[in-house]
Amino acid sequence: MSDISLMIHGGAGVVREPERFDSALRRIITRGAELLESGGEALDAVALCVQLLEDDPLFNAGLGSVLNAQGVAECDAAIMDGRDLSAGAVAGVGCVKNPILLARAIMEKSDHVFLIAPGAEEFARAQGICCVPARYFQTQERLAQLARVKEKSATALDHDAEETKKLGTVGAVARDQRGNLAAATSTGGMTNKSFGRVGDSAVLGAGVFADNASCAVSCTGVGEHFLRMSPARTVAFLIEDLAMDTQSATQEAQRRLEAKIQGVGGMIVIGKDGVCARAKNTPSLLSATAYNGAITIQLA
Amino acid sequence: MSDISLMIHGGAGVVREPERFDSALRRIITRGAELLESGGEALDAVALCVQLLEDDPLFNAGLGSVLNAQGVAECDAAIMDGRDLSAGAVAGVGCVKNPILLARAIMEKSDHVFLIAPGAEEFARAQGICCVPARYFQTQERLAQLARVKEKSATALDHDAEETKKLGTVGAVARDQRGNLAAATSTGGMTNKSFGRVGDSAVLGAGVFADNASCAVSCTGVGEHFLRMSPARTVAFLIEDLAMDTQSATQEAQRRLEAKIQGVGGMIVIGKDGVCARAKNTPSLLSATAYNGAITIQLA
C-alpha cells in the first residue's frame, strides 16, 4: 500500500488576514486525507475537497463566488481523472450550488466534455444537481465588494489589498493508494468581470490537468494569462518528456509563464511519484498539503 | 524578404463528394496568399481566410454551421497571434455572422481572452460586429441534416457518409514575410449537439495555438478528444523543447492523441521555419497550402 498525497488551494494574490483561512484549509484537507487514507479514490478526494471549498464563503468559488459586472455570479469548474484523461468542464453557470459536481456529472453522464451557460444549467437540472437562486451568491460581503470595485471602474480578482488584483479560485490535486491521480478547479472568476467572461479554471490544460503518466495540476491566477500558455499541461510535458522531477517542472512552468507573458498566479502539483509541489509569483498562495502523514498549511 | 506560408482546412472526417470543396478552398487560399505576398500580416491572413470559410455554406462554421439539438447554431472560434501570444476566443454564440471577427475583437478590444454565450453576444453588439437572426444559419440543408440525425438519435460531426461521425470545422495558419505566425479556428460544432456544448475550437492549446518560437496550429476533429490532450500546444512543445522538425512534431502530436485516448481528427501546422505540415487519422482532411509560390489542394 503506497502513501497518499493531497493538496488543496484557496487562491493566489495579495491576501488580507491570511490567518482567517487557516482553519478552513485544515478542516477541508483533513476530510480529503481521511477519504484517501481509508482507501478512497483520488477523483472522489478532489471532488470532495473542492465541494467543501465551494461551500465555504471565505473562498471565491461556489457560495463565495465574486459577482460579475451585472451583480450575479458566473461560476467555472473542471475535473480530470488521471487514469484515462476523462474530464468534465463547465463555464458561466449562475444557478448551480456546486459547480464541481456539475463538472463531474458532465464527465460521467454526458457525451460531452465542456458545457457552458444556459445549456450547462439545463443539463444540471436534468441531472438533479442542486440549483439555487441568484441571491444565494449575492452575499452582503460580495455585494459590498462589487460596489467598491465598480467605484474604481476596475475588474478585480479575489485576494488583493487593493481589490483590483484579486486572485481567488480553489482547487485540489490528489494521488490515491493505487497511484491514481486527479485534479479539480473551481472559481467565481474576477469581481466586476464582463458578463460571459471565462478564465482558465474551466479549461483543461490551462487551469487543470491530470494524467497518471505525469502529474495532477490545479492553477490559480489571472485567467487571461493562464489561458494562453496551457501551464497545467506544461508541467505534465516537462515531467513526461523532459524527465524533470515534480518540483523542478512546477517551477519551470511557472517561470515560463512569467518570462513569456508576464503571467501572474500560481499552481499546486502532485507528481506521479506522489511528490507535492507549488509555485507562485504572487505574494500569497493559500494552500494545504497532506503528505507522509502530516498536514502543512501555507498562507504565503 | 522571406517567403510566405499559408494553410487552411475545411475539416476532417469522411467527406462526401470531396471535389465540391476544391474550388472554394482554392479561391480562399488564393485570397490569403495574395494578402501575405503583398506584405500583409499573418494575423490578417488567418482572419481573412477563416472569415471567407465562414461565409461559404459548404463549411461547418459561420453561415454553414450545423444546428444543435434545439435547431439553432452555436458557434465557437478563436484566434492567436504568435508575436506575443495574445488571443481571443468565443464559444456558444448564435447571432454573430462571423465568429472569428468577434474572437479578434475580444483579443483587441476587451480586457478578456475568452467570452461565451449571451455575454459574448452582448460584447459583439457593443462592438458593432454584424449580428444576424437565428434563421441565417437555419438553411434548408442544415435543417434537413438535423432531422436525419435526430431520427437516428445521434450527434454528428459534419463530414461523414453516415452523418454520425462528421468532423467539420475550419481553420487557417500563416507565416508572413516578417516571420510572424498566427492561427485561427472556427466551427459550428456537431449536428444535434447538446445546447451549450463546446469543443476544442474555442480552446487555446487544444484547437488553436500560435507562438513565433515554435509554430501555428489549427485542429479539427472530435472536440471531446482534442480538449483533453491540448494537441495544438503539444506540437509547439515538441518543436520548442524536443527540437523536432515541423513534420515530425505534427505526426507525433497526432500519434499521441490516438495512442492515449483514441482521438479522432487532424491538424494543420506551419513551423517557425515556414514548413507546412498536416496529420490526420480520418479518411479525409480538406486542406489547401500556399508555399514556395505554389498552391496545393488536398481533399483526402
Coordinates of C-alpha atoms in Angstrom, one line a residue:
Chain A
M1 CA 0.0 0.0 0.0
S2 CA 1.6 3.3 -1.1
D3 CA 1.1 6.5 0.8
I4 CA -1.4 9.2 -0.3
S5 CA -0.8 12.8 -1.4
L6 CA -3.3 15.6 -1.3
M7 CA -3.0 19.3 -1.9
I8 CA -5.7 22.0 -1.9
H9 CA -5.5 25.7 -2.7
G10 CA -7.7 28.7 -1.9
G11 CA -6.3 31.1 -4.5
A12 CA -3.2 33.2 -5.1
G13 CA -2.8 37.0 -4.8
V14 CA -2.4 39.6 -2.0
V15 CA -4.3 38.0 0.9
R16 CA -5.7 40.2 3.7
E17 CA -5.6 38.5 7.1
P18 CA -4.4 35.1 5.7
E19 CA -4.8 33.5 9.2
R20 CA -8.6 33.5 8.8
F21 CA -8.1 30.9 6.1
D22 CA -6.1 28.5 8.3
S23 CA -8.8 26.6 10.0
A24 CA -10.9 26.2 6.8
L25 CA -8.0 24.8 4.9
R26 CA -7.1 22.5 7.8
R27 CA -10.7 21.2 8.1
I28 CA -11.1 20.6 4.4
I29 CA -7.8 18.9 3.8
T30 CA -8.3 16.7 6.8
R31 CA -11.6 15.4 5.3
G32 CA -9.9 14.7 2.0
A33 CA -6.9 13.0 3.6
E34 CA -9.3 10.8 5.6
L35 CA -11.0 9.7 2.5
L36 CA -7.7 8.8 0.8
E37 CA -6.3 7.1 3.9
S38 CA -9.4 4.9 4.1
G39 CA -8.7 3.7 0.5
G40 CA -10.8 6.2 -1.3
E41 CA -10.1 7.3 -4.9
A42 CA -8.2 10.4 -6.0
L43 CA -11.2 11.5 -8.1
D44 CA -13.5 11.4 -5.1
A45 CA -11.0 13.2 -2.9
V46 CA -10.5 16.2 -5.2
A47 CA -14.3 16.4 -5.8
L48 CA -15.0 16.4 -2.1
C49 CA -12.3 19.0 -1.2
V50 CA -13.4 21.4 -4.0
Q51 CA -17.1 20.9 -2.9
L52 CA -16.2 21.8 0.7
L53 CA -14.2 24.8 -0.6
E54 CA -17.2 25.9 -2.7
D55 CA -19.4 25.7 0.3
D56 CA -17.2 27.9 2.5
P57 CA -17.9 31.6 1.8
L58 CA -14.3 32.5 2.5
F59 CA -13.3 31.2 -0.9
N60 CA -14.1 32.6 -4.4
A61 CA -16.0 29.5 -5.7
G62 CA -19.5 28.2 -5.2
L63 CA -21.2 30.1 -2.3
G64 CA -18.3 32.6 -2.0
S65 CA -18.1 33.4 -5.7
V66 CA -17.4 37.0 -6.5
L67 CA -20.0 38.9 -8.6
N68 CA -19.7 40.0 -12.2
A69 CA -20.5 43.5 -13.6
Q70 CA -24.2 42.7 -13.6
G71 CA -24.1 41.7 -9.9
V72 CA -24.5 37.9 -10.5
A73 CA -22.2 35.0 -10.0
E74 CA -20.9 33.1 -13.1
C75 CA -19.0 30.0 -12.0
D76 CA -16.5 27.9 -13.9
A77 CA -15.1 24.5 -12.8
A78 CA -13.4 21.4 -14.2
I79 CA -12.3 18.0 -13.1
M80 CA -10.0 15.4 -14.6
D81 CA -9.2 11.8 -14.0
G82 CA -5.6 10.8 -14.5
R83 CA -6.5 7.2 -15.2
D84 CA -7.9 7.8 -18.6
L85 CA -7.8 11.6 -19.1
S86 CA -11.6 11.7 -18.9
A87 CA -12.8 15.1 -17.9
G88 CA -15.7 17.4 -17.4
A89 CA -15.8 21.2 -17.5
V90 CA -18.4 23.9 -17.1
A91 CA -18.3 27.7 -17.5
G92 CA -20.7 30.5 -16.9
V93 CA -23.3 28.9 -14.7
G94 CA -25.1 31.1 -12.2
C95 CA -27.6 28.7 -10.6
V96 CA -25.6 25.7 -9.6
K97 CA -24.7 25.4 -5.9
N98 CA -21.6 23.2 -6.5
P99 CA -20.2 23.7 -10.0
I100 CA -17.6 20.9 -9.4
L101 CA -20.5 18.4 -9.1
L102 CA -21.8 19.6 -12.4
A103 CA -18.4 19.2 -14.0
R104 CA -18.2 15.7 -12.7
A105 CA -21.7 14.9 -14.0
I106 CA -20.7 16.2 -17.4
M107 CA -17.7 13.9 -17.3
E108 CA -19.7 10.8 -16.2
K109 CA -23.2 11.3 -17.6
S110 CA -23.0 13.3 -20.8
D111 CA -21.5 12.6 -24.3
H112 CA -19.6 15.9 -23.9
V113 CA -16.6 17.3 -22.0
F114 CA -17.4 21.0 -21.9
L115 CA -20.8 22.6 -21.4
I116 CA -21.5 26.3 -20.8
A117 CA -24.0 28.9 -19.7
P118 CA -27.8 28.2 -20.0
G119 CA -27.1 24.8 -21.8
A120 CA -25.0 23.7 -18.8
E121 CA -27.7 24.8 -16.4
E122 CA -30.3 22.9 -18.3
F123 CA -28.1 19.8 -18.1
A124 CA -27.7 20.4 -14.3
R125 CA -31.4 20.5 -13.8
A126 CA -32.0 17.4 -15.9
Q127 CA -29.4 15.6 -13.7
G128 CA -31.0 16.6 -10.5
I129 CA -28.0 18.7 -9.4
C130 CA -28.8 21.2 -6.7
C131 CA -29.8 24.6 -8.2
V132 CA -30.1 27.8 -6.2
P133 CA -31.4 31.3 -7.0
A134 CA -29.0 34.1 -8.0
R135 CA -29.4 35.6 -4.5
Y136 CA -27.6 32.5 -3.0
F137 CA -24.3 34.1 -4.2
Q138 CA -25.3 37.7 -3.6
T139 CA -23.9 37.8 0.0
Q140 CA -23.5 41.2 1.8
E141 CA -19.7 40.8 1.5
R142 CA -19.7 40.2 -2.2
L143 CA -22.3 42.9 -3.0
A144 CA -20.2 45.4 -1.0
Q145 CA -17.0 44.3 -2.7
L146 CA -18.6 44.7 -6.1
A147 CA -19.8 48.2 -5.2
R148 CA -16.2 49.2 -4.1
V149 CA -14.7 47.8 -7.3
K150 CA -17.3 49.4 -9.5
E151 CA -16.5 52.8 -7.9
K152 CA -12.9 52.4 -9.2
S153 CA -14.1 51.1 -12.6
A154 CA -11.8 48.1 -12.4
T155 CA -12.1 44.3 -12.6
A156 CA -10.7 42.6 -9.5
L157 CA -9.5 39.1 -8.6
D158 CA -10.4 38.0 -5.1
H159 CA -7.3 38.3 -3.0
D160 CA -5.9 41.8 -3.1
A161 CA -5.3 44.5 -0.6
E162 CA -6.4 47.0 -3.3
E163 CA -9.2 44.8 -4.5
T164 CA -8.1 45.3 -8.1
K165 CA -5.7 42.4 -8.4
K166 CA -7.5 39.7 -6.5
L167 CA -6.8 36.1 -7.4
G168 CA -9.4 33.8 -5.9
T169 CA -10.2 30.3 -7.2
V170 CA -10.0 26.9 -5.4
G171 CA -8.5 23.6 -6.4
A172 CA -7.3 20.2 -5.4
V173 CA -4.9 17.6 -6.6
A174 CA -4.6 14.0 -5.3
R175 CA -2.8 10.7 -5.6
D176 CA -4.6 7.7 -4.0
Q177 CA -3.2 4.5 -2.6
R178 CA -3.4 2.9 -6.1
G179 CA -1.3 5.6 -7.5
N180 CA -4.1 7.2 -9.5
L181 CA -4.1 11.0 -9.9
A182 CA -6.9 13.5 -10.2
A183 CA -7.3 17.3 -10.3
A184 CA -10.2 19.8 -9.9
T185 CA -10.5 23.6 -10.0
S186 CA -13.5 25.9 -9.4
T187 CA -13.9 29.6 -9.4
G188 CA -16.2 32.6 -9.4
G189 CA -13.7 34.5 -11.5
M190 CA -13.0 38.2 -11.1
T191 CA -15.1 40.8 -9.3
N192 CA -16.8 43.1 -11.9
K193 CA -15.8 40.8 -14.8
S194 CA -17.7 41.2 -18.0
F195 CA -20.8 39.1 -18.4
G196 CA -19.7 35.9 -20.2
R197 CA -16.0 36.1 -19.3
V198 CA -14.3 32.8 -18.8
G199 CA -10.8 32.3 -17.3
D200 CA -8.6 29.2 -17.1
S201 CA -10.3 27.3 -14.4
A202 CA -12.7 25.6 -16.8
V203 CA -10.1 25.0 -19.4
L204 CA -8.3 21.6 -19.5
G205 CA -4.6 22.1 -19.9
A206 CA -4.7 25.7 -18.7
G207 CA -6.2 25.6 -15.1
V208 CA -6.5 21.9 -14.6
F209 CA -4.8 18.7 -15.8
A210 CA -4.3 15.1 -14.6
D211 CA -2.6 12.2 -16.2
N212 CA -1.2 9.2 -14.3
A213 CA 1.8 9.3 -16.6
S214 CA 3.0 12.6 -15.3
C215 CA 1.1 14.7 -12.6
A216 CA -2.1 16.4 -11.4
V217 CA -2.2 20.2 -11.5
S218 CA -4.6 22.9 -10.4
C219 CA -3.8 26.6 -11.2
T220 CA -5.0 30.0 -9.8
G221 CA -4.2 33.4 -11.1
V222 CA -5.1 35.8 -13.9
G223 CA -7.1 33.6 -16.2
E224 CA -6.3 35.8 -19.2
H225 CA -2.6 34.7 -18.8
F226 CA -3.1 31.1 -17.9
L227 CA -5.4 30.5 -20.9
R228 CA -2.7 31.4 -23.4
M229 CA 0.1 29.2 -22.1
S230 CA -1.5 25.9 -21.0
P231 CA 0.6 25.9 -17.8
A232 CA -1.1 22.8 -16.3
R233 CA -0.3 20.9 -19.5
T234 CA 3.3 22.4 -19.4
V235 CA 4.1 20.8 -16.1
A236 CA 3.0 17.4 -17.4
F237 CA 5.2 17.8 -20.5
L238 CA 8.2 18.7 -18.5
I239 CA 7.8 15.6 -16.3
E240 CA 6.9 13.2 -19.1
D241 CA 9.1 14.4 -22.0
L242 CA 12.0 16.1 -20.3
A243 CA 12.1 13.8 -17.3
M244 CA 12.1 16.7 -14.8
D245 CA 11.3 16.0 -11.2
T246 CA 8.0 17.3 -9.9
Q247 CA 9.4 20.4 -8.1
S248 CA 11.6 21.4 -11.0
A249 CA 8.8 21.0 -13.5
T250 CA 6.4 23.1 -11.4
Q251 CA 9.0 25.9 -11.0
E252 CA 9.9 25.8 -14.7
A253 CA 6.2 26.0 -15.9
Q254 CA 5.7 29.0 -13.6
R255 CA 8.9 30.6 -14.8
R256 CA 7.9 30.2 -18.4
L257 CA 4.5 31.8 -17.8
E258 CA 6.2 34.8 -16.2
A259 CA 9.1 35.1 -18.7
K260 CA 6.9 34.8 -21.8
I261 CA 3.8 36.7 -21.0
Q262 CA 4.3 38.2 -17.5
G263 CA 1.8 35.8 -16.2
V264 CA 0.6 36.3 -12.6
G265 CA -0.6 33.4 -10.3
G266 CA 0.4 30.1 -9.0
M267 CA -0.2 26.3 -9.1
I268 CA -0.3 23.2 -7.0
V269 CA 1.1 19.9 -8.4
I270 CA 1.3 16.3 -7.3
G271 CA 3.7 14.2 -9.4
K272 CA 3.2 10.5 -10.4
D273 CA 5.6 9.7 -7.6
G274 CA 3.4 11.5 -5.0
V275 CA 5.7 14.4 -4.5
C276 CA 3.9 17.6 -3.7
A277 CA 5.0 21.0 -5.2
R278 CA 3.8 24.5 -5.6
A279 CA 4.9 27.7 -7.3
K280 CA 3.7 31.2 -7.4
N281 CA 4.8 34.7 -8.3
T282 CA 2.1 36.5 -6.1
P283 CA 2.8 37.4 -2.5
S284 CA 0.5 34.6 -1.3
L285 CA -0.8 31.3 -2.4
L286 CA -3.2 29.8 0.2
S287 CA -2.6 26.0 0.3
A288 CA -2.7 22.9 2.4
T289 CA -0.8 19.7 1.9
A290 CA -1.3 16.2 3.3
Y291 CA 1.8 14.0 2.7
N292 CA 3.7 11.4 4.7
G293 CA 1.1 11.5 7.5
A294 CA 1.5 15.2 8.1
I295 CA -0.7 18.2 7.2
T296 CA 1.0 21.5 6.3
I297 CA -0.8 24.8 5.8
Q298 CA 0.9 27.6 3.8
L299 CA -0.6 31.1 3.9
A300 CA 2.1 32.8 1.9
Chain B
M1 CA 12.2 39.2 -47.9
S2 CA 11.4 35.7 -46.8
D3 CA 8.7 33.6 -48.4
I4 CA 5.2 33.2 -47.0
S5 CA 3.4 30.1 -45.8
L6 CA -0.3 29.6 -45.6
M7 CA -2.5 26.6 -44.9
I8 CA -6.3 26.4 -44.5
H9 CA -8.5 23.5 -43.7
G10 CA -12.2 22.7 -44.1
G11 CA -12.5 19.9 -41.6
A12 CA -11.6 16.2 -41.2
G13 CA -13.8 13.2 -41.4
V14 CA -15.5 11.1 -44.1
V15 CA -16.2 13.6 -46.8
R16 CA -18.9 13.0 -49.4
E17 CA -18.0 14.4 -52.9
P18 CA -14.8 16.0 -51.7
E19 CA -14.3 17.6 -55.2
R20 CA -17.1 20.0 -54.5
F21 CA -14.8 21.7 -51.9
D22 CA -11.9 22.1 -54.4
S23 CA -12.8 25.4 -55.9
A24 CA -13.8 27.0 -52.6
L25 CA -10.5 26.1 -50.9
R26 CA -8.6 27.3 -54.0
R27 CA -10.4 30.6 -54.1
I28 CA -10.0 31.3 -50.4
I29 CA -6.3 30.3 -50.1
T30 CA -5.6 32.5 -53.1
R31 CA -7.1 35.5 -51.4
G32 CA -5.0 34.8 -48.2
A33 CA -1.8 34.2 -50.2
E34 CA -2.2 37.4 -52.1
L35 CA -2.6 39.3 -48.8
L36 CA 0.6 37.7 -47.5
E37 CA 2.6 38.2 -50.7
S38 CA 1.7 41.9 -50.7
G39 CA 3.3 42.2 -47.3
G40 CA 0.3 41.6 -45.2
E41 CA 0.4 40.2 -41.7
A42 CA -0.1 36.6 -40.7
L43 CA -2.9 37.6 -38.2
D44 CA -4.8 39.4 -41.0
A45 CA -4.4 36.4 -43.4
V46 CA -5.8 33.8 -41.0
A47 CA -8.6 36.1 -40.0
L48 CA -9.5 36.7 -43.7
C49 CA -9.3 33.1 -44.7
V50 CA -11.5 31.9 -41.8
Q51 CA -14.0 34.7 -42.5
L52 CA -14.2 33.6 -46.1
L53 CA -14.6 29.9 -45.0
E54 CA -17.3 31.1 -42.5
D55 CA -19.2 32.8 -45.3
D56 CA -19.2 29.7 -47.6
P57 CA -22.1 27.5 -46.7
L58 CA -20.1 24.4 -47.7
F59 CA -18.2 24.5 -44.5
N60 CA -19.3 23.9 -40.9
A61 CA -18.6 27.4 -39.5
G62 CA -20.4 30.8 -39.8
L63 CA -23.2 30.6 -42.3
G64 CA -22.7 26.8 -42.8
S65 CA -22.7 26.0 -39.1
V66 CA -24.6 22.8 -38.3
L67 CA -27.5 23.0 -35.9
N68 CA -27.7 21.8 -32.3
A69 CA -30.4 19.7 -30.8
Q70 CA -32.7 22.7 -30.4
G71 CA -32.3 23.6 -34.1
V72 CA -30.1 26.6 -33.7
A73 CA -26.4 27.3 -34.4
E74 CA -24.0 27.8 -31.6
C75 CA -20.6 28.8 -33.0
D76 CA -17.1 28.7 -31.4
A77 CA -14.0 30.4 -32.7
A78 CA -10.5 31.5 -31.6
I79 CA -7.5 33.4 -32.9
M80 CA -4.0 33.7 -31.7
D81 CA -1.1 36.0 -32.6
G82 CA 2.3 34.3 -32.4
R83 CA 4.2 37.5 -31.8
D84 CA 3.0 37.9 -28.2
L85 CA 0.6 35.0 -27.6
S86 CA -2.3 37.5 -27.4
A87 CA -5.5 35.7 -28.2
G88 CA -9.3 35.9 -28.4
A89 CA -11.8 33.1 -28.1
V90 CA -15.6 32.8 -28.2
A91 CA -18.0 30.0 -27.6
G92 CA -21.7 29.4 -27.9
V93 CA -22.7 32.4 -29.9
G94 CA -25.8 32.1 -32.1
C95 CA -26.3 35.6 -33.6
V96 CA -22.8 36.5 -34.9
K97 CA -22.3 36.3 -38.7
N98 CA -18.5 35.9 -38.4
P99 CA -17.4 34.4 -35.1
I100 CA -13.8 34.9 -36.0
L101 CA -14.2 38.6 -36.1
L102 CA -15.7 38.5 -32.7
A103 CA -12.8 36.4 -31.4
R104 CA -10.4 39.1 -32.8
A105 CA -12.4 41.9 -31.2
I106 CA -12.2 40.1 -27.9
M107 CA -8.4 39.9 -28.3
E108 CA -8.0 43.5 -29.4
K109 CA -10.8 45.4 -27.6
S110 CA -11.6 43.7 -24.4
D111 CA -9.7 43.1 -21.1
H112 CA -10.5 39.4 -21.5
V113 CA -9.4 36.5 -23.6
F114 CA -12.5 34.2 -23.6
L115 CA -16.1 35.2 -23.7
I116 CA -19.1 32.9 -24.0
A117 CA -22.8 32.7 -24.9
P118 CA -25.1 35.7 -24.2
G119 CA -22.2 37.7 -22.6
A120 CA -20.2 37.3 -25.8
E121 CA -23.2 38.3 -27.9
E122 CA -23.7 41.4 -25.8
F123 CA -20.0 42.4 -26.4
A124 CA -20.4 41.7 -30.1
R125 CA -23.3 44.1 -30.3
A126 CA -21.5 46.8 -28.3
Q127 CA -18.6 46.5 -30.7
G128 CA -20.8 46.9 -33.8
I129 CA -20.0 43.3 -35.0
C130 CA -22.5 42.1 -37.6
C131 CA -25.3 40.2 -35.9
V132 CA -27.9 38.0 -37.7
P133 CA -31.1 36.3 -36.7
A134 CA -31.1 32.6 -35.9
R135 CA -32.7 31.8 -39.2
Y136 CA -29.5 33.0 -41.0
F137 CA -28.0 29.6 -40.0
Q138 CA -31.1 27.5 -40.4
T139 CA -30.6 26.7 -44.1
Q140 CA -32.6 24.0 -45.8
E141 CA -29.6 21.8 -45.9
R142 CA -28.8 22.1 -42.2
L143 CA -32.4 21.7 -41.1
A144 CA -32.7 18.5 -43.3
Q145 CA -29.4 17.2 -41.9
L146 CA -30.6 17.8 -38.3
A147 CA -33.9 16.0 -39.0
R148 CA -32.0 13.0 -40.4
V149 CA -29.6 12.9 -37.4
K150 CA -32.4 13.3 -34.9
E151 CA -34.1 10.3 -36.5
K152 CA -31.1 8.2 -35.6
S153 CA -30.8 9.8 -32.2
A154 CA -27.2 10.6 -32.7
T155 CA -24.9 13.5 -32.5
A156 CA -23.0 14.1 -35.8
L157 CA -19.9 15.9 -36.9
D158 CA -20.1 17.5 -40.3
H159 CA -18.2 15.3 -42.8
D160 CA -19.5 11.7 -42.7
A161 CA -21.1 9.4 -45.1
E162 CA -23.3 8.1 -42.3
E163 CA -23.8 11.6 -40.8
T164 CA -23.0 10.3 -37.4
K165 CA -19.2 10.8 -37.4
K166 CA -19.0 14.2 -39.1
L167 CA -16.0 16.4 -38.5
G168 CA -16.4 19.9 -39.8
T169 CA -14.6 23.0 -38.6
V170 CA -12.4 25.4 -40.5
G171 CA -9.1 26.9 -39.7
A172 CA -6.0 28.7 -41.0
V173 CA -2.3 29.0 -40.1
A174 CA 0.1 31.5 -41.6
R175 CA 3.7 32.8 -41.5
D176 CA 4.2 36.2 -43.0
Q177 CA 7.2 37.9 -44.6
R178 CA 8.4 39.1 -41.2
G179 CA 8.3 35.5 -39.9
N180 CA 5.4 36.2 -37.6
L181 CA 2.9 33.3 -37.1
A182 CA -0.8 33.3 -36.4
A183 CA -3.6 30.7 -36.2
A184 CA -7.4 30.8 -36.2
T185 CA -10.2 28.1 -35.9
S186 CA -14.0 28.4 -36.2
T187 CA -16.8 25.8 -36.0
G188 CA -20.5 25.2 -35.7
G189 CA -19.6 22.0 -33.8
M190 CA -21.6 18.8 -34.1
T191 CA -25.1 18.3 -35.6
N192 CA -27.6 17.7 -32.8
K193 CA -25.1 18.5 -30.1
S194 CA -26.5 19.4 -26.7
F195 CA -27.3 23.1 -26.0
G196 CA -24.2 24.6 -24.5
R197 CA -21.7 22.0 -25.8
V198 CA -18.2 23.4 -26.6
G199 CA -15.5 21.5 -28.4
D200 CA -11.8 22.3 -28.8
S201 CA -12.1 25.1 -31.5
A202 CA -12.5 27.9 -28.9
V203 CA -9.9 26.5 -26.6
L204 CA -6.3 27.8 -26.8
G205 CA -3.8 25.0 -26.8
A206 CA -6.5 22.5 -27.8
G207 CA -7.9 23.6 -31.2
V208 CA -5.6 26.6 -31.9
F209 CA -2.2 27.8 -30.9
A210 CA 0.5 30.2 -32.3
D211 CA 3.9 31.2 -30.9
N212 CA 6.7 32.6 -33.1
A213 CA 9.1 30.5 -31.1
S214 CA 7.6 27.2 -32.4
C215 CA 4.6 27.0 -34.7
A216 CA 1.0 27.9 -35.6
V217 CA -1.6 25.1 -35.3
S218 CA -5.3 24.7 -36.2
C219 CA -7.1 21.4 -35.3
T220 CA -10.3 19.7 -36.4
G221 CA -11.8 16.5 -35.1
V222 CA -13.9 15.2 -32.2
G223 CA -13.7 18.2 -29.8
E224 CA -14.2 15.9 -26.8
H225 CA -10.9 14.2 -27.6
F226 CA -8.9 17.3 -28.5
L227 CA -9.9 19.2 -25.4
R228 CA -8.3 16.6 -23.1
M229 CA -4.9 16.5 -24.7
S230 CA -4.0 20.1 -25.8
P231 CA -2.7 18.8 -29.1
A232 CA -2.0 22.2 -30.6
R233 CA 0.1 23.1 -27.6
T234 CA 1.7 19.6 -27.9
V235 CA 3.1 20.4 -31.4
A236 CA 4.6 23.6 -30.0
F237 CA 6.3 21.7 -27.2
L238 CA 7.8 19.1 -29.4
I239 CA 9.3 21.7 -31.7
E240 CA 10.5 24.1 -28.9
D241 CA 11.6 21.6 -26.2
L242 CA 12.5 18.5 -28.1
A243 CA 13.8 20.3 -31.2
M244 CA 11.6 18.2 -33.5
D245 CA 11.2 19.3 -37.1
T246 CA 7.7 20.6 -38.0
Q247 CA 6.5 17.5 -39.8
S248 CA 7.8 15.1 -37.1
A249 CA 6.2 17.2 -34.4
T250 CA 2.9 17.2 -36.2
Q251 CA 2.9 13.5 -36.7
E252 CA 3.9 12.8 -33.1
A253 CA 1.2 15.0 -31.6
Q254 CA -1.4 13.2 -33.8
R255 CA 0.1 9.8 -32.8
R256 CA -0.1 10.6 -29.1
L257 CA -3.7 11.8 -29.4
E258 CA -4.6 8.5 -31.0
A259 CA -2.4 6.3 -28.7
K260 CA -3.5 7.8 -25.5
I261 CA -7.2 8.5 -25.9
Q262 CA -8.1 7.1 -29.4
G263 CA -8.5 10.7 -30.5
V264 CA -10.1 11.2 -34.0
G265 CA -9.3 14.2 -36.2
G266 CA -6.4 16.1 -37.8
M267 CA -4.4 19.3 -37.8
I268 CA -2.6 21.7 -40.0
V269 CA 0.7 23.3 -38.8
I270 CA 3.2 25.9 -40.0
G271 CA 6.6 25.8 -38.2
K272 CA 8.6 28.8 -37.3
D273 CA 10.8 27.9 -40.4
G274 CA 7.7 28.2 -42.6
V275 CA 7.5 24.5 -43.3
C276 CA 3.8 23.3 -43.8
A277 CA 2.6 20.0 -42.3
R278 CA -0.6 18.2 -41.7
A279 CA -1.7 15.0 -39.9
K280 CA -5.0 13.1 -39.6
N281 CA -6.4 9.7 -38.7
T282 CA -9.7 10.3 -40.5
P283 CA -10.2 9.2 -44.2
S284 CA -10.1 12.9 -45.3
L285 CA -8.8 16.2 -44.2
L286 CA -9.8 19.0 -46.6
S287 CA -6.9 21.4 -46.8
A288 CA -5.1 23.9 -49.1
T289 CA -1.5 25.0 -48.9
A290 CA 0.3 28.1 -50.3
Y291 CA 4.1 27.6 -50.1
N292 CA 7.0 28.3 -52.4
G293 CA 4.8 30.1 -54.8
A294 CA 2.5 27.1 -55.4
I295 CA -1.0 26.2 -54.2
T296 CA -1.8 22.6 -53.3
I297 CA -5.3 21.3 -52.6
Q298 CA -5.6 18.1 -50.6
L299 CA -9.1 16.5 -50.4
A300 CA -8.1 13.3 -48.7

